[in-house]
Coordinates of C-alpha atoms and ligand atoms in Angstrom, one line a residue:
M1 CA 9.9 -14.7 12.8
D2 CA 13.6 -14.6 11.9
L3 CA 14.6 -11.4 10.0
H4 CA 17.8 -12.8 8.5
L5 CA 17.7 -13.2 4.7
F6 CA 21.2 -14.5 4.3
N7 CA 21.7 -18.0 2.9
E8 CA 25.2 -19.1 1.8
S9 CA 24.2 -21.3 -1.1
V10 CA 22.2 -18.5 -2.6
F11 CA 25.3 -16.2 -2.3
R12 CA 27.5 -18.8 -4.0
R13 CA 25.0 -19.5 -6.8
Y14 CA 24.2 -15.9 -7.7
K15 CA 26.8 -13.2 -8.5
S16 CA 24.7 -10.0 -8.7
N17 CA 23.1 -8.5 -5.6
S18 CA 19.9 -8.0 -7.4
Q19 CA 19.6 -11.7 -8.2
R20 CA 20.6 -12.5 -4.7
I21 CA 18.0 -10.3 -3.1
R22 CA 15.3 -11.6 -5.4
R23 CA 16.0 -15.2 -4.4
L24 CA 16.6 -14.5 -0.7
S25 CA 13.4 -12.5 -0.3
E26 CA 11.4 -15.1 -2.3
D27 CA 12.8 -17.8 0.1
W28 CA 12.2 -15.6 3.2
F29 CA 8.6 -14.9 2.2
G30 CA 8.0 -18.6 1.6
E31 CA 9.4 -19.6 5.0
Q32 CA 8.5 -16.7 7.3
M33 CA 5.6 -14.6 6.0
Y34 CA 1.9 -15.2 6.9
C35 CA -1.2 -14.0 5.2
P36 CA -2.3 -10.6 6.4
V37 CA -5.9 -11.2 5.2
C38 CA -6.8 -14.6 6.7
K39 CA -5.5 -16.9 9.3
S40 CA -3.1 -18.7 7.0
D41 CA 0.4 -18.8 8.4
S42 CA 2.1 -19.2 5.0
L43 CA 2.2 -17.7 1.5
E44 CA 3.2 -19.5 -1.7
S45 CA 5.3 -18.0 -4.5
F46 CA 4.3 -18.3 -8.1
R47 CA 8.0 -18.9 -9.0
D48 CA 7.3 -17.9 -12.6
N49 CA 10.5 -16.0 -13.4
K50 CA 8.8 -12.7 -14.1
P51 CA 10.8 -9.6 -13.1
V52 CA 8.4 -9.1 -10.1
I53 CA 7.9 -11.6 -7.3
D54 CA 4.3 -12.7 -6.9
F55 CA 2.8 -14.6 -4.0
Y56 CA -0.7 -15.9 -3.2
C57 CA -2.3 -17.2 -0.1
P58 CA -3.2 -20.9 -0.4
R59 CA -6.2 -20.4 1.9
C60 CA -7.9 -17.1 0.8
M61 CA -6.2 -17.0 -2.7
E62 CA -5.4 -13.2 -2.3
K63 CA -2.5 -12.2 -4.5
F64 CA 0.5 -10.2 -3.4
Q65 CA 3.5 -8.6 -5.1
L66 CA 6.8 -8.0 -3.3
K67 CA 9.0 -5.0 -3.9
S68 CA 12.2 -4.9 -2.0
Q69 CA 14.9 -2.2 -1.8
S70 CA 18.0 -1.4 0.2
R71 CA 16.9 2.2 0.6
P72 CA 14.4 3.2 3.3
L73 CA 10.9 3.5 1.9
G74 CA 10.6 7.1 0.9
N75 CA 7.7 9.2 -0.5
R76 CA 7.4 7.3 -3.8
I77 CA 8.4 4.0 -5.3
L78 CA 9.0 3.1 -8.9
D79 CA 6.5 0.9 -10.6
G80 CA 6.1 -0.4 -14.2
A81 CA 4.2 1.0 -17.2
Y82 CA 1.7 3.8 -16.3
S83 CA -1.1 2.5 -18.6
T84 CA -0.8 -1.1 -17.2
M85 CA -1.1 0.2 -13.7
I86 CA -4.1 2.3 -14.4
E87 CA -5.8 -0.5 -16.3
S88 CA -5.1 -3.0 -13.4
I89 CA -6.7 -0.5 -11.0
I90 CA -9.8 -0.1 -13.1
K91 CA -10.1 -3.9 -13.8
E92 CA -9.3 -4.6 -10.1
T93 CA -6.5 -7.1 -11.1
Q94 CA -3.8 -5.2 -9.1
P95 CA -2.3 -7.5 -6.4
H96 CA -1.7 -6.2 -2.9
F97 CA 1.8 -4.9 -2.2
F98 CA 4.5 -6.0 0.2
L99 CA 7.2 -3.3 0.5
M100 CA 10.4 -4.5 2.0
H101 CA 13.4 -2.4 3.1
Y102 CA 16.4 -4.6 3.9
N103 CA 19.8 -3.9 5.2
K104 CA 22.3 -5.0 2.6
N105 CA 25.3 -5.2 4.9
Q106 CA 23.6 -7.5 7.4
W107 CA 21.1 -9.0 4.8
M108 CA 18.3 -8.5 7.2
V109 CA 14.7 -7.3 6.9
K110 CA 14.4 -3.9 8.4
D111 CA 10.9 -2.7 7.5
L112 CA 8.0 -4.4 5.9
E113 CA 4.7 -2.8 5.0
I114 CA 1.6 -4.0 3.3
I115 CA -0.6 -1.9 1.1
P116 CA -3.9 -3.4 0.3
N117 CA -4.8 -3.1 -3.4
F118 CA -7.9 -1.0 -2.6
F119 CA -5.6 1.9 -1.7
F120 CA -4.2 2.1 -5.2
T121 CA -6.1 4.8 -7.0
E122 CA -5.3 7.3 -9.7
S123 CA -4.6 9.9 -7.1
V124 CA -1.5 8.0 -5.9
I125 CA -0.2 7.0 -9.4
E126 CA 2.3 9.5 -10.8
K127 CA 2.9 9.5 -14.5
R128 CA 6.6 9.7 -15.3
K129 CA 8.1 11.6 -18.3
P130 CA 8.2 9.4 -21.5
L131 CA 11.6 7.9 -22.2
A132 CA 13.8 10.0 -24.5
S133 CA 13.9 9.3 -28.2
T134 CA 17.4 8.0 -27.8
A135 CA 16.3 5.3 -25.3
R136 CA 15.8 1.7 -26.3
R137 CA 12.1 1.9 -25.4
A138 CA 11.7 5.5 -26.6
G139 CA 8.3 7.0 -25.6
W140 CA 7.6 4.4 -23.0
V141 CA 5.8 5.9 -19.9
G142 CA 6.4 4.5 -16.5
C143 CA 4.9 5.4 -13.2
N144 CA 5.6 6.0 -9.5
I145 CA 3.4 5.1 -6.6
L146 CA 3.2 8.1 -4.3
L147 CA 3.4 6.4 -0.9
A148 CA 3.1 9.8 0.8
G149 CA -0.4 10.1 -0.7
I150 CA -1.7 6.9 0.8
P151 CA -3.5 7.4 4.1
D152 CA -1.8 5.9 7.1
D153 CA -4.5 3.2 7.4
G154 CA -3.5 1.9 4.0
R155 CA 0.2 1.3 5.0
I156 CA 0.0 -1.6 7.3
R157 CA 3.3 -2.2 9.1
A158 CA 4.3 -5.8 9.7
I159 CA 7.9 -4.9 10.6
S160 CA 9.1 -1.5 11.7
N161 CA 12.8 -1.0 12.3
K162 CA 13.3 -4.7 12.9
S163 CA 10.5 -4.8 15.5
I164 CA 7.9 -7.4 14.5
E165 CA 4.2 -6.6 14.9
D166 CA 1.8 -9.2 16.1
P167 CA 0.2 -10.9 13.1
E168 CA -3.2 -10.6 14.7
D169 CA -2.8 -6.8 15.0
V170 CA -1.8 -6.7 11.3
R171 CA -4.9 -8.6 10.3
S172 CA -7.1 -6.5 12.5
R173 CA -5.7 -3.3 10.8
W174 CA -6.5 -4.9 7.4
R175 CA -10.1 -5.7 8.5
K176 CA -10.5 -2.1 9.7
V177 CA -10.2 -0.8 6.2
S178 CA -11.5 -3.7 4.1
F179 CA -14.9 -1.9 3.7
L180 CA -13.2 0.0 0.9
K181 CA -13.5 -3.1 -1.3
E182 CA -17.3 -2.5 -1.5
K183 CA -16.8 0.6 -3.6
K184 CA -15.9 0.7 -7.2
P185 CA -12.4 1.8 -8.1
N186 CA -13.5 5.2 -9.4
Q187 CA -15.4 6.0 -6.1
R188 CA -12.6 4.7 -3.9
S189 CA -10.2 7.5 -4.6
W190 CA -12.5 10.1 -3.1
I191 CA -12.8 8.1 0.1
T192 CA -9.1 7.4 0.4
D193 CA -8.2 11.0 -0.4
V194 CA -10.5 12.3 2.3
M195 CA -9.1 9.6 4.7
W196 CA -5.7 11.0 3.9
C197 CA -6.9 14.5 4.8
V198 CA -8.4 13.6 8.1
K199 CA -5.3 11.6 9.0
D200 CA -3.1 14.5 8.1
F201 CA -4.5 16.4 11.1
N202 CA -2.8 13.8 13.3
K203 CA -5.4 14.2 16.0
K204 CA -8.5 12.3 17.1
E205 CA -11.1 15.0 16.8
F206 CA -11.5 17.5 13.9
T207 CA -14.1 19.8 12.4
L208 CA -15.7 20.0 9.0
D209 CA -14.1 23.4 8.4
E210 CA -10.7 21.9 9.0
V211 CA -11.4 19.3 6.2
Y212 CA -12.7 22.1 3.9
E213 CA -9.2 23.6 4.2
Y214 CA -8.1 20.7 2.0
E215 CA -10.4 21.8 -0.8
G216 CA -7.4 23.1 -2.9
H217 CA -5.5 19.8 -2.4
L218 CA -8.5 17.7 -3.4
S219 CA -9.3 19.8 -6.4
K220 CA -5.8 19.2 -7.7
L221 CA -6.4 15.5 -7.4
H222 CA -9.9 15.7 -8.9
P223 CA -9.6 18.6 -11.4
K224 CA -12.8 17.7 -13.2
N225 CA -14.9 18.0 -10.0
F226 CA -16.2 21.5 -9.1
N227 CA -18.3 20.4 -6.1
I228 CA -15.5 19.5 -3.7
K229 CA -17.3 20.4 -0.4
P230 CA -20.4 18.2 -1.1
K231 CA -18.0 15.5 -2.1
I232 CA -16.1 15.8 1.2
R233 CA -19.4 15.6 3.2
Q234 CA -20.5 12.5 1.2
Q235 CA -17.2 10.7 2.0
L236 CA -17.5 11.6 5.7
Q237 CA -21.0 10.2 5.8
F238 CA -19.7 7.0 4.2
L239 CA -16.9 6.8 6.7
R240 CA -19.3 7.3 9.5
D241 CA -21.6 4.5 8.2
K242 CA -18.6 2.2 8.1
N243 CA -17.7 3.0 11.7
Y244 CA -14.5 4.7 10.8
L245 CA -15.4 7.9 12.4
K246 CA -18.2 9.4 14.5
F247 CA -20.3 12.5 14.1
L248 CA -20.3 14.5 17.3
G249 CA -22.7 17.2 16.0
N250 CA -22.0 20.9 15.1
G251 CA -19.6 19.9 12.4
R252 CA -17.3 17.9 14.7
Y253 CA -15.9 14.5 14.1
R254 CA -14.0 11.8 16.0
L255 CA -11.9 9.0 14.5
I256 CA -12.8 5.6 15.9
K257 CA -9.9 3.6 17.0
K258 CA -10.1 -0.2 16.4
Ligands
ZN301 ZN1 -5.1 -15.6 3.2

């Protein structure tokens, strides 16, 4: 895999850097990127001139959307209309995301991570303030995606600081969490939120009491639910059934590394 995005003819043809990066990243993906879901070693672009860049895998037909930025990937990224995002989560039409951070002096890919669409839940979609009455689209409400609220397993790194991960490792990380697809979108947020908590310990073994300490955090994400502790236990059972963690007895758990 070559991380250089630069292409002289694209530079001559387009004057603005936003048009350049759009075209360069579209070309780069078409030439270099593989499918993280199946064994296909290429992705195809829809090339439909929409503001976003969409790709699909010609083999498994999964859909992806690319977002690229010259800033490092921080805690949140800007997305489109809030209502459209929520609707696409509920209807399960949201594509998976590729997030690219590029160096705009060298025109090179620096970081690339993949977020499977089953990690997009209402818990990680932040509603922005409506645009002011003086704005052209007054009252329009956009959203941010809170990357920091997505559990580590839902942020699959394909390139980290110019270091390229083995595609087979990337696909195996995808398979490890694909059990989430079985759940309906409204049930999924509970599971991913509890996954976020157990990952937040940053250790292999933890106790139920430690997870209970996140009761306040979880009740903020699910303000209509007053039975947080039973909900936590329910998610831990599901995660055990899916071989994501192991019950050790006496309220102790261990994450299973795959
Ligand atoms: Zn595929």
